Coordinates of C-alpha atoms and ligand atoms in Angstrom, one line a residue:
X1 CA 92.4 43.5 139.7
X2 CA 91.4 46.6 137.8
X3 CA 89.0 46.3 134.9
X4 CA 90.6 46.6 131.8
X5 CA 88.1 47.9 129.0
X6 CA 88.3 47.7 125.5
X7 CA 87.0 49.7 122.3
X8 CA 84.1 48.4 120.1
X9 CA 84.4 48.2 116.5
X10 CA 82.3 46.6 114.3
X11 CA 80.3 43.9 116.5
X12 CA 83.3 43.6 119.0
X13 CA 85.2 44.7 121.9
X14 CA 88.6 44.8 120.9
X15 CA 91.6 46.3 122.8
X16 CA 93.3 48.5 121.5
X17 CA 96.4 48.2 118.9
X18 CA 99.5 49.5 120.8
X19 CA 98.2 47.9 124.1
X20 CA 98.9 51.4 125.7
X21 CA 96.2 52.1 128.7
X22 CA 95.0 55.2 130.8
X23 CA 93.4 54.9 134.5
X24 CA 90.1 56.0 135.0
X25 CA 90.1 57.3 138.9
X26 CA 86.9 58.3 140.7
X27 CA 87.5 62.2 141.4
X28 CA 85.9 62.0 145.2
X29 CA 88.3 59.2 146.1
X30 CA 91.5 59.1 144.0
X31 CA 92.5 55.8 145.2
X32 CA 89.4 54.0 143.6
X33 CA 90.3 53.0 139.8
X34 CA 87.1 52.3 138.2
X35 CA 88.8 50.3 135.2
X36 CA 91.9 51.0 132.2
X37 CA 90.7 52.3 129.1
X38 CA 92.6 51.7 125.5
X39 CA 94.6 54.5 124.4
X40 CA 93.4 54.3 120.7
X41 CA 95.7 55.6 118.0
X42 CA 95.3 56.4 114.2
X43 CA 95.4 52.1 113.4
X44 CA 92.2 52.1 116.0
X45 CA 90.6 55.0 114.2
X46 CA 91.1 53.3 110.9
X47 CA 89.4 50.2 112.0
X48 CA 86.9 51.9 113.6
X49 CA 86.1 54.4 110.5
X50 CA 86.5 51.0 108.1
X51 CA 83.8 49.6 110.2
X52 CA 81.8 52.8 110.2
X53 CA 81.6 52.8 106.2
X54 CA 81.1 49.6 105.8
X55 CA 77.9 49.6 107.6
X56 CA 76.6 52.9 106.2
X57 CA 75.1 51.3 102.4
X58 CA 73.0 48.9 104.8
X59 CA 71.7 51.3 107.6
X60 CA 71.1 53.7 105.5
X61 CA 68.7 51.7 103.5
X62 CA 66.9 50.7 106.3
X63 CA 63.7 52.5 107.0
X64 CA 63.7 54.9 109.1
X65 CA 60.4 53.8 111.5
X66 CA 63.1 50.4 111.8
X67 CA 66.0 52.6 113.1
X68 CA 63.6 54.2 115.0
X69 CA 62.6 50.8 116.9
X70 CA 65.9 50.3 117.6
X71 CA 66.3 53.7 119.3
X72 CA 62.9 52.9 121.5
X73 CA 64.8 49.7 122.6
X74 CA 67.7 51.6 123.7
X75 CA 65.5 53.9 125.5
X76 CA 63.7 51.0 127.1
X77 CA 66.9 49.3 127.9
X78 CA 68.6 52.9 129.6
X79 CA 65.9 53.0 131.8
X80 CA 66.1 49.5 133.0
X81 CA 69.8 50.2 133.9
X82 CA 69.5 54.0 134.9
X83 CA 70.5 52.8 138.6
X84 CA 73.5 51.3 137.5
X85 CA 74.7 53.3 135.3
X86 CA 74.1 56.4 137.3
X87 CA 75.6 55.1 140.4
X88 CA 78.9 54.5 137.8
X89 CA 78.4 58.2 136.6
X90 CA 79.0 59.5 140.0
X91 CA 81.6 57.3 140.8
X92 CA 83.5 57.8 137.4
X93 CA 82.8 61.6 137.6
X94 CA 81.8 63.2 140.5
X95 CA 78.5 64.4 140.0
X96 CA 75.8 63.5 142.9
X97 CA 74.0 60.5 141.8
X98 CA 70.5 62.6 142.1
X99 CA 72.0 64.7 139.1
X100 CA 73.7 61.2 137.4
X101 CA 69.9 60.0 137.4
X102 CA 68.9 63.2 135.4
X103 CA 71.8 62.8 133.2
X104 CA 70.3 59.5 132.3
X105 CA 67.1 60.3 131.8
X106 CA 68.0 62.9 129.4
X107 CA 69.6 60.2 127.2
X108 CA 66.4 58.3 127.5
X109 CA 64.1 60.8 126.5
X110 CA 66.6 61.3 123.5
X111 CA 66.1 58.2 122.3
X112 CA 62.6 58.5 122.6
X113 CA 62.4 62.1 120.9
X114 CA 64.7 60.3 118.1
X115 CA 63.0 57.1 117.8
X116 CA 59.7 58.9 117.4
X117 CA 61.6 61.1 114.3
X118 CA 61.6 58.2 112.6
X119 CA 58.3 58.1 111.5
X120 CA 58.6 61.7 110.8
X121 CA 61.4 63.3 109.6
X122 CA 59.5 65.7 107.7
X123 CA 60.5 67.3 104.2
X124 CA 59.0 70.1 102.0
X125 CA 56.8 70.4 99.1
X126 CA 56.0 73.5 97.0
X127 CA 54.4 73.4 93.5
X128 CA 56.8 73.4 90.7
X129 CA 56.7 76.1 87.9
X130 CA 55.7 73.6 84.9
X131 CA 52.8 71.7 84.5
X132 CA 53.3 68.3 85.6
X133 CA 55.9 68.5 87.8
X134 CA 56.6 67.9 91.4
X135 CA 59.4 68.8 93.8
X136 CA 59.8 67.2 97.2
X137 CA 62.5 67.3 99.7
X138 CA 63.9 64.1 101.5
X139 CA 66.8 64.1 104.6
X140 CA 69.6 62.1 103.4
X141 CA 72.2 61.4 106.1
X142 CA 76.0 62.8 106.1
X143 CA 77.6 59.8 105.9
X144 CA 80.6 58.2 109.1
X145 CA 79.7 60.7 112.2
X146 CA 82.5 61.4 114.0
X147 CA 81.1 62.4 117.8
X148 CA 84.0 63.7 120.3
X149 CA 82.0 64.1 124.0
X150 CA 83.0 65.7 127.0
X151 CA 83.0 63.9 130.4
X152 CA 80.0 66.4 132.3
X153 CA 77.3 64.7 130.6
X154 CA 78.3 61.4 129.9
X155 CA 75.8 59.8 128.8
X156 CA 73.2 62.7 127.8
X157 CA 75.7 64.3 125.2
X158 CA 76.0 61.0 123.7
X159 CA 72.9 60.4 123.5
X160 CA 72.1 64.3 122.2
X161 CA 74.7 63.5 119.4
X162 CA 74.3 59.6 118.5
X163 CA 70.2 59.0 118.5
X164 CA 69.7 61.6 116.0
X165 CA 72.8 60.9 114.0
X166 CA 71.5 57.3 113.6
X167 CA 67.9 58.5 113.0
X168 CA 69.0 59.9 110.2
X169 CA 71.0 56.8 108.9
X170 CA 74.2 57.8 109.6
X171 CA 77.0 55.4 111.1
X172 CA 79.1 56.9 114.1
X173 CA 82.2 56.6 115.9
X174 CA 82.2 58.0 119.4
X175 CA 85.3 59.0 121.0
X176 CA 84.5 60.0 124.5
X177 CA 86.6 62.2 127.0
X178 CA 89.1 60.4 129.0
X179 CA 87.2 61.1 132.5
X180 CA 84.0 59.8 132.1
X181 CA 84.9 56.6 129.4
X182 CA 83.1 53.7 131.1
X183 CA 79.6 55.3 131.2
X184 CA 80.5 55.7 127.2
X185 CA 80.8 51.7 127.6
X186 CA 78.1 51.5 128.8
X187 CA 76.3 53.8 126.5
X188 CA 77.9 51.5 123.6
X189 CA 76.6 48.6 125.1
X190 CA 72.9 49.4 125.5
X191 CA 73.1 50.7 121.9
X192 CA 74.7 47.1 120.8
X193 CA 72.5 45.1 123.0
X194 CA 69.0 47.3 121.6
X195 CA 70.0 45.5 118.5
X196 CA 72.1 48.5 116.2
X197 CA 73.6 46.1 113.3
X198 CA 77.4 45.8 112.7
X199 CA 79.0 48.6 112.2
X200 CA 76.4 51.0 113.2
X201 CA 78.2 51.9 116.2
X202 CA 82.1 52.4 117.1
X203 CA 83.6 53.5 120.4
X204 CA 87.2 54.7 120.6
X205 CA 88.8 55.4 123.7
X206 CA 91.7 57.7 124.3
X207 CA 92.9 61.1 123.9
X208 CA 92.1 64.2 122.4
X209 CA 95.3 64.6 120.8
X210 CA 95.5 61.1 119.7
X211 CA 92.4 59.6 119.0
X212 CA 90.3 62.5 118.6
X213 CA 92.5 64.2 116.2
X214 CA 92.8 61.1 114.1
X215 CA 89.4 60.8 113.8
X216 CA 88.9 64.7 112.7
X217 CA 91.3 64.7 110.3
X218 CA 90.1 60.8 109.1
X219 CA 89.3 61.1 104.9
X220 CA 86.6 58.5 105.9
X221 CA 84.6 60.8 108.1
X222 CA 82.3 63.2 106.8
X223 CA 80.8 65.0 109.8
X224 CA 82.8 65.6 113.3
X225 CA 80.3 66.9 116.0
X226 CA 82.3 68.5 119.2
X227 CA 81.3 69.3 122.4
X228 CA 84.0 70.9 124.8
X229 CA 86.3 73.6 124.8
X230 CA 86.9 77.0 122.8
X231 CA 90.2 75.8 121.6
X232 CA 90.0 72.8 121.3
X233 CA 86.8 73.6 119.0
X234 CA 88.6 76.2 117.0
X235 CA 91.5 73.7 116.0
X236 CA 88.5 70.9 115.3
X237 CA 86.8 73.7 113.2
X238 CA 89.8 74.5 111.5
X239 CA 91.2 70.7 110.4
X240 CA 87.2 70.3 109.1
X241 CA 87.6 73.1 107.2
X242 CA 91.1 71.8 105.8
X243 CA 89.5 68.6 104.8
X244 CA 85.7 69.9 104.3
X245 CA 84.3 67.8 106.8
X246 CA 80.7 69.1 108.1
X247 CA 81.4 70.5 111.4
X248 CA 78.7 71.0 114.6
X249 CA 80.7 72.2 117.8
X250 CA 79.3 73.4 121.1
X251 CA 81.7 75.3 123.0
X252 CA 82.0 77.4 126.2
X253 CA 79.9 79.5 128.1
X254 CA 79.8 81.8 131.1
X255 CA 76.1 82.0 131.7
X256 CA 74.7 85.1 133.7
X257 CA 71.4 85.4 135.9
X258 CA 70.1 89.1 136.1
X259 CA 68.1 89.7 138.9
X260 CA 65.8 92.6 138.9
X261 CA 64.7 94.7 142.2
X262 CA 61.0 93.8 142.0
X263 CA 62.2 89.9 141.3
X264 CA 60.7 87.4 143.8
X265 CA 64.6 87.2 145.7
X266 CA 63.7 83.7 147.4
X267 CA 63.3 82.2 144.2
X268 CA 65.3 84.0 142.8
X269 CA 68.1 82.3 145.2
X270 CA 67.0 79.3 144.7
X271 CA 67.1 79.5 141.0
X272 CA 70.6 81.0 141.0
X273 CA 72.1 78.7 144.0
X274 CA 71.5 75.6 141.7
X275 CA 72.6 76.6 138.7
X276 CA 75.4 78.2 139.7
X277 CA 76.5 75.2 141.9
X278 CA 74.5 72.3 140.8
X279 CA 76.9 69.6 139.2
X280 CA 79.4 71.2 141.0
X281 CA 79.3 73.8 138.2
X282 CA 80.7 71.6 135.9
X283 CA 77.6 72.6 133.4
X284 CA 78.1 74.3 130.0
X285 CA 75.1 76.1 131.0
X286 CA 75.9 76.9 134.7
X287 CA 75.0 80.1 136.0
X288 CA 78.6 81.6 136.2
X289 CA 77.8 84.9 136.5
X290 CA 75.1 87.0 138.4
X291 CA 74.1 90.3 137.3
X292 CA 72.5 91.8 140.9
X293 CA 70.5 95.5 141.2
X294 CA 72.5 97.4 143.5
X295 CA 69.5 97.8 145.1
X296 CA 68.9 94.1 146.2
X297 CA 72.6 92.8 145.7
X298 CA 73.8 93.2 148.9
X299 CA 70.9 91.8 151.2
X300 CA 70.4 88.9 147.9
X301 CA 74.3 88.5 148.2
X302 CA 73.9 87.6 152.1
X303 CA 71.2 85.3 151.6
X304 CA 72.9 83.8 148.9
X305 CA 76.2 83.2 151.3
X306 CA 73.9 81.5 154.0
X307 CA 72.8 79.1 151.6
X308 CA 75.9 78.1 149.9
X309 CA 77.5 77.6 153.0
X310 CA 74.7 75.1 153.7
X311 CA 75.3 73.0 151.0
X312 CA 77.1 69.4 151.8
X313 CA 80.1 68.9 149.9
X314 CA 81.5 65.6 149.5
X315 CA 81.1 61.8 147.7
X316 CA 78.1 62.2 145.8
X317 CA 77.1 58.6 145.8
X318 CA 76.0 59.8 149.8
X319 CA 72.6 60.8 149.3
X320 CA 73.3 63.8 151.3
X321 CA 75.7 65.3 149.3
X322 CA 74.4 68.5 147.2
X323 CA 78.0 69.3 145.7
X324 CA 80.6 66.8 144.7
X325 CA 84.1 67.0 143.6
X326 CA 85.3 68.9 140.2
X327 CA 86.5 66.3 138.1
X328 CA 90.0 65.8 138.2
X329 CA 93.2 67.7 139.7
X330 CA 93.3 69.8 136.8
X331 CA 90.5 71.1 137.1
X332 CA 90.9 72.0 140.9
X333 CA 93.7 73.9 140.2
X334 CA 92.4 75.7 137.5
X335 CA 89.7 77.0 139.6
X336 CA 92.0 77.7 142.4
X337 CA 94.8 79.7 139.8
X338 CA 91.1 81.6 138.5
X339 CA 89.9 82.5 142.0
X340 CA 93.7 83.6 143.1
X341 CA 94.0 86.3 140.5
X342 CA 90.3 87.8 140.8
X343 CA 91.2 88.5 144.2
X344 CA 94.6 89.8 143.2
X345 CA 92.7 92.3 140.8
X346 CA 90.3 93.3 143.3
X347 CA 87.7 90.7 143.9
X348 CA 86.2 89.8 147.5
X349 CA 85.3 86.5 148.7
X350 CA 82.4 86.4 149.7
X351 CA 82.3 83.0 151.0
X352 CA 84.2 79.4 150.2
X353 CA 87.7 80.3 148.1
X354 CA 89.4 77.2 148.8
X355 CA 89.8 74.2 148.3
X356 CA 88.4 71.4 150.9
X357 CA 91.3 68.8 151.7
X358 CA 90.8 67.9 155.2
X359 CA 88.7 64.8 156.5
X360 CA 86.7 62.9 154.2
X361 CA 87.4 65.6 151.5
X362 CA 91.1 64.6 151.6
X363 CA 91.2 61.9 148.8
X364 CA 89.3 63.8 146.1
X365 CA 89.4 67.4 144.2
X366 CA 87.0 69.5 146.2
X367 CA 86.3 73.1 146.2
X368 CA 84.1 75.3 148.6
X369 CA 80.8 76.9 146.8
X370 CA 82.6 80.4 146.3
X371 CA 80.9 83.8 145.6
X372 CA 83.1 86.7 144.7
X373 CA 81.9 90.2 144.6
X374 CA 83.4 93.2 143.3
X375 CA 83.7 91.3 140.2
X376 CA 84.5 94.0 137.1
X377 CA 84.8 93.3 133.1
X378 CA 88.3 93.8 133.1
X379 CA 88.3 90.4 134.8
X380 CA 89.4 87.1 133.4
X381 CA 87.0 85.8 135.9
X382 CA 84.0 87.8 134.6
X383 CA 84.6 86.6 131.0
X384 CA 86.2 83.3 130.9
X385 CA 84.1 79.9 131.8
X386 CA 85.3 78.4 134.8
X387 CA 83.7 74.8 135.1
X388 CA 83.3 75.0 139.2
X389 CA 81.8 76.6 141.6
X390 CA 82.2 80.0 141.4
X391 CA 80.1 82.3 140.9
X392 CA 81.1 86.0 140.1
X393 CA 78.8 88.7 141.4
X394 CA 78.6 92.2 139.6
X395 CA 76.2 95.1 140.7
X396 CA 74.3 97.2 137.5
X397 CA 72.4 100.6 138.0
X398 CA 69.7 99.9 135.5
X399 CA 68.2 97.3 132.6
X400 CA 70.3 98.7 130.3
X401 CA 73.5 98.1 132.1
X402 CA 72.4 94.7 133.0
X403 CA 72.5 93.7 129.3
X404 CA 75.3 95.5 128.3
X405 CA 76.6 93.7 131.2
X406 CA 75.8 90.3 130.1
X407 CA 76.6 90.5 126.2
X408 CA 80.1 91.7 127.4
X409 CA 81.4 88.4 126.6
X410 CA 82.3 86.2 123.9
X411 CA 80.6 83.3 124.6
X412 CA 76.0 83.3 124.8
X413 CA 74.9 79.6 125.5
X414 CA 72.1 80.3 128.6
X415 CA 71.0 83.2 130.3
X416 CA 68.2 83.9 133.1
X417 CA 66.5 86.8 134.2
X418 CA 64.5 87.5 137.5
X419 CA 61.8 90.0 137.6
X420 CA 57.9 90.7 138.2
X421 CA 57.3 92.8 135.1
X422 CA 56.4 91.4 131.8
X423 CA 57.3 94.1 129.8
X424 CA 61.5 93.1 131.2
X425 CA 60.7 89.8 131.1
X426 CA 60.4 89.9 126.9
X427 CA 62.5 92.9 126.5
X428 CA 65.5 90.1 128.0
X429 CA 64.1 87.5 125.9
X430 CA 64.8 89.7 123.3
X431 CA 67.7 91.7 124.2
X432 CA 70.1 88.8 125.6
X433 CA 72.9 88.0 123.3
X434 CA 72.5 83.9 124.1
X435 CA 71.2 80.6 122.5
X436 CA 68.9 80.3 125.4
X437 CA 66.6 82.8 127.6
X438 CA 65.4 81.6 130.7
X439 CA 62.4 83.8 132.4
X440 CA 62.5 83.3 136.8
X441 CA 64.3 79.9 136.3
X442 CA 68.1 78.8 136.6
X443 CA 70.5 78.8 133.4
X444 CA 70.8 75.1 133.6
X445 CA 67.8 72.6 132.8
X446 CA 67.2 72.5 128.6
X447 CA 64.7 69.9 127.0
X448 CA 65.6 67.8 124.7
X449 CA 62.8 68.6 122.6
X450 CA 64.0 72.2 122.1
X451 CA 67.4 73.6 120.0
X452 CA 70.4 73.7 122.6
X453 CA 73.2 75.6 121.7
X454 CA 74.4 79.2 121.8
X455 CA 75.7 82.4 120.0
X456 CA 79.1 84.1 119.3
X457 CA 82.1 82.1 120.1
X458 CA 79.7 79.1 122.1
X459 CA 79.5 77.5 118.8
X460 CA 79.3 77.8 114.9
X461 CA 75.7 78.0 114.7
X462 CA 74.2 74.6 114.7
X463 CA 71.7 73.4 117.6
X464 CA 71.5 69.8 119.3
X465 CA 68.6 68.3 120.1
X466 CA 65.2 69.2 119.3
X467 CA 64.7 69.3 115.5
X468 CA 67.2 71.3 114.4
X469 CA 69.5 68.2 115.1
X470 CA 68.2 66.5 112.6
X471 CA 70.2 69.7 110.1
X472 CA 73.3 68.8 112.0
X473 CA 72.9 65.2 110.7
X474 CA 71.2 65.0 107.5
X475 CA 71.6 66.8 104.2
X476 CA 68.5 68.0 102.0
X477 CA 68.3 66.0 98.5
X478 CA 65.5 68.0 96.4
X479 CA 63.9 65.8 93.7
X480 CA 62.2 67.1 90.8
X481 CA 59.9 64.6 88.9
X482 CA 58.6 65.5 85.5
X483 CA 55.4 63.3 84.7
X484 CA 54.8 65.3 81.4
X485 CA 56.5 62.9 79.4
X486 CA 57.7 65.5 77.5
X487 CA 61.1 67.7 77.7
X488 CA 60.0 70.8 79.7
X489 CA 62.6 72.8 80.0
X490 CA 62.6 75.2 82.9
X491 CA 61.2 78.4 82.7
X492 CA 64.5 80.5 83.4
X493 CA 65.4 78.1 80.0
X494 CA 62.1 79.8 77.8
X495 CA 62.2 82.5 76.4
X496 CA 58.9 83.6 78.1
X497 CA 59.1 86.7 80.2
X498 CA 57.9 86.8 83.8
X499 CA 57.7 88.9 86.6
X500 CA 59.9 91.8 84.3
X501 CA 56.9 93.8 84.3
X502 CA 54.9 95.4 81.4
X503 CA 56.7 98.1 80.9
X504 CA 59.9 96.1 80.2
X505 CA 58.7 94.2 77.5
X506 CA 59.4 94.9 73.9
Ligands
UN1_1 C1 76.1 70.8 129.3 O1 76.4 71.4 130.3 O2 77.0 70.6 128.5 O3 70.6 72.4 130.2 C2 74.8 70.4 128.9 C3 71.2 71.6 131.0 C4 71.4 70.2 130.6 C5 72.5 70.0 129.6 C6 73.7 70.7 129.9 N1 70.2 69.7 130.1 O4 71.6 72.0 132.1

C-alpha cells in the first residue's frame, strides 16, 4: 500500500478537496512509489491562505527573540532527523545521500542564522532636523508569504525562504515542486512539531499550474517568493505585478569556471569536476560552462575526461555512488534533445553523450558525465541552463575574451575563476557579470550567511539568505516621534532658508 499524504493547513493534515492525487516515484528506480501527494486546487489554496491570515495578527505580535526560539527548535529537531530525512531526499530525488546530508544541513544552519535574527533584526537611526525629535526604523513583515520551491534543494530552499519569512513575522504557505513533495512534509512537520502556532505554517501540494498559480494570483497573499525556471518566473513576475504582490524570484543560471594558464590545473579539475557534475548537475549554481586557455584546454580537457569517466553513476543511497539520476524522464530527455543538437551544430563529445539504461541503470533516468568541446556562442548549449551533466567547453585567447565570454549570456548567478595572479583574481571579482564570484573554488557551495542570488535575467534583484533576506521579507516602517510637545512643523514647512547658499538669499 502506497502512502497517501496530505496538505497541512492550519494545525492539520488535511487531504485535499477534489481527492485528485499525483505519484511521487524515486528517479533511480521508477518502480519505487515513495507515497501520493494531493493535487491542491484554488478551494485548497483558499483554506490554506484563510489559515495563513488568520494567524498573521498573532505571530506577528509575538516577539521576535520568541519566533526565534522556535526556529532554534526546528534547527535542533532537523538535525536529529538529518539521516532520515536525507536518506528520503535521495530516494525521492536522486541526489547521493552524501550531498542529501548537505542539503540538510543547510536548512539547519538556516534556522540557526534566522533564529539568531531574532534578537537582532537591526534598524536605523539618524538625528532628526528639529529639536526634540527622533526617527528610528523598525522591520515590519509583508504579510501571507506565498513560497513556490523547486525539487533540487528540497529542504535547503525551504528553509532559505521560510526561516527568515517567519523571523520576520510573516505567515507562509509553501507549495513545493511535485518531485521532491515528501521531504516538504517533512519540512512542515519539523516546523509544526518545533512548536510554530496555528496557522503559521501551510503546505499545499500539487502543480505549478494549479496550485501554484492560485496561490500567485491569491488577493490574500501579499509576497510570492519563486525559485525555478525563467519562464515560469517571468509569468509569476508578471501576475505579481497584475495584482501588486511583492515579488523575490530566483531563476536560471549557466554558471562558467575560467581557468587561467598559470592556474594550479589539479585543483583546478577538481574544483570544476564537482561543480559541474556534483548533484548530478541539477544545481542552479552548477558549473555549466568552462571557459579553458587554449594553452592548457587541451591537456586540462584530457584530464578532465579521465576523471569524469571515473565517477560511479548509479542509486545514490549506495555510498559509492558520486552521480545519481536526473530527476525525472523529462529531464533525461531534455538533456539528451540539448546534447543532440550541439553536436548537430558542431560540438564534439568529449566523453559520456548518452544516456545509461543497461544493468542496474535500467529502472531510472541516468545520463553519462558529458563534456563537449568545440562549444561556440551561437549555441543553445553555451547559453541555455541545462540541469545535468553536461558541461560545455570553450577555448579563449586572453582575459579579455574570457569575460566577454562569460557575460555572453543572459543569466549571472555563480561564476569561478582559476588562476595564480592576484591582480586576475580581483580584476574577475570585478569584471564577472554574476551574483557570485568564486576565486580557485567550484561555482556551487554558497553560505547561508552571505546574499545568494544573481544578475540579469537570474532574478529581479533580490538576495536569499544572508541579511539581505530579511529585505525580501520585511518592509521598513520609519517612526518619527516629536517629544517637544509642541507643533514643529518640518523644516521644508518654515520658511527658514537652508543649504540655498548666501548668495541666494534676499
Ligand atoms: C540551487 O542550486 O538552487 O551554492 C541552490 C550551492 C548551494 C545552493 C544551490 N548552497 O551550491
Amino acid at each position: 500500500m502506497v502512502e497517501a499524504f496530505r496538505n497541512f493547513i492550519g494545525v492539520r493534515w488535511v487531504a485535499g478537496e477534489s481527492g485528485r492525487l499525483f505519484d511521487d516515484t524515486n528517479p533511480a528506480d521508477a518502480s519505487d512509489v515513495i507515497g501520493r501527494f494531493p493535487l491542491s486546487g484554488t478551494g485548497d489554496v483558499d483554506a490554506a491562505v484563510a489559515a495563513a491570515r488568520a494567524a498573521l495578527p498573532r505571530w506577528r505580535a509575538m516577539p521576535a527573540p520568541a519566533r526565534g526560539e522556535i526556529l532554534f527548535r526546528a534547527g535542533a529537531l532537523l538535525a536529529e532527523r538529518k539521516e532520515i530525512v536525507a536518506r528520503l531526499m535521495t530516494r525521492e530525488m536522486g541526489k547521493v545521500v552524501r550531498e542529501a546530508r548537505g542539503d540538510v544541513q543547510e536548512a539547519i544552519d538556516q534556522a540557526y542564522l534566522s533564529g539568531g535574527e531574532g534578537r537582532r533584526l537591526h534598524g536605523q537611526t539618524a538625528p532628526c532636523e528639529l529639536p526634540n525629535k527622533l526617527g528610528y526604523t523598525v522591520r515590519v513583515p509583508v504579510g501571507v508569504c506565498a513560497l513556490i520551491t523547486p525539487w533540487n534543494f528540497p529542504v535547503a530552499i525551504p528553509a532559505w525562504k521560510a526561516f527568515p519569512a517567519l523571523i520576520c513575522g510573516n505567515t507562509v504557505v509553501l507549495k513545493p515542486a511535485e518531485d521532491a513533495p515528501a521531504c516538504a512534509s517533512k519540512f512542515v512537520e519539523v516546523l509544526a512539531e518545533a512548536g510554530v502556532p496555528e496557522g503559521v505554517v501551510n503546505l499545499a501540494h500539487g502543480r505549478g499550474e494549479e496550485a501554484g498559480a492560485a496561490l500567485v494570483s491569491h488577493a490574500g497573499v501579499d509576497l510570492v517568493s519563486f525559485t525555478g525556471s525563467r519562464e515560469v518566473g517571468a509569468a509569476v513576475a508578471a501576475e505579481c505585478g497584475r495584482t501588486l504582490k511583492n515579488v523575490s524570484l530566483e531563476l536560471g543560471g549557466k554558471n562558467a569556471a575560467i581557468v587561467m594558464p598559470d592556474a594550479d590545473l589539479e585543483l583546478a579539475a577538481d574544483g570544476v569536476l564537482w561543480g559541474a557534475f556534483g548533484t548530478t548537475g541539477q544545481r542552479c549554481t552548477a558549473t555549466s560552462r568552462l571557459l579553458a586557455h587554449e594553452r592548457i584546454a587541451a591537456a586540462f580537457v584530457k584530464r578532465l575526461v579521465k576523471r569524469a569517466e571515473a565517477l560511479v553513476v548509479g542509486n545514490g543511497l549506495d555510498a559509492r555512488v558520486e552521480v545519481g539520476p536526473l530527476v525525472n524522464r523529462e529531464q533525461l530527455s531534455r538533456v539528451e534533445r540539448m546534447v543532440k543538437a550541439a553536436v548537430r551544430q558542431g560540438a564534439r563529445v568529449a566523453t559520456g553523450g548518452r544516456a545509461l539504461a543497461a544493468g542496474e541503470h535500467r529502472r531510472g533516468h541516468f545520463y553519462a558525465p558529458t563534456l563537449l568541446t568545440s562549444v561556440t556562442p551561437r549555441m543553445r548549449l553555451f547559453r541555455e541552463e541545462v540541469f545535468g551533466p553536461v558541461l560545455a567547453v570553450t577555448t579563449f585567447r586572453d582575459y579579455d575574451e574570457a569575460v566577454a565570454l562569460h557575460n555572453d549570456c543572459e543569466y549571472g548567478l555563480s561564476s569561478a575563476i582559476y588562476t595564480r595572479d592576484v591582480n586576475v583574481a580581483h580584476r574577475a571579482a570585478r569584471d564577472l557579470e554574476a551574483g557570485i564570484t568564486y576565486v580557485n573554488g567550484p561555482t556551487i557551495g554558497a553560505e547561508v550567511q552571505f546574499p545568494f542570488g544573481g544578475v540579469k535575467n537570474t532574478g529581479n534583484g533580490h538576495r536569499e539568505a544572508g541579511q539581505s533576506a530579511l529585505d525580501i521579507f520585511s518592509e521598513w516602517k520609519t517612526v518619527y516621534v516629536d517629544f517637544s510637545g509642541r507643533l514643529q512643523r518640518a523644516q521644508i514647512d518654515t520658511a527658514r532658508v537652508v543649504g540655498g547658499g548666501a548668495a541666494k538669499q534676499p
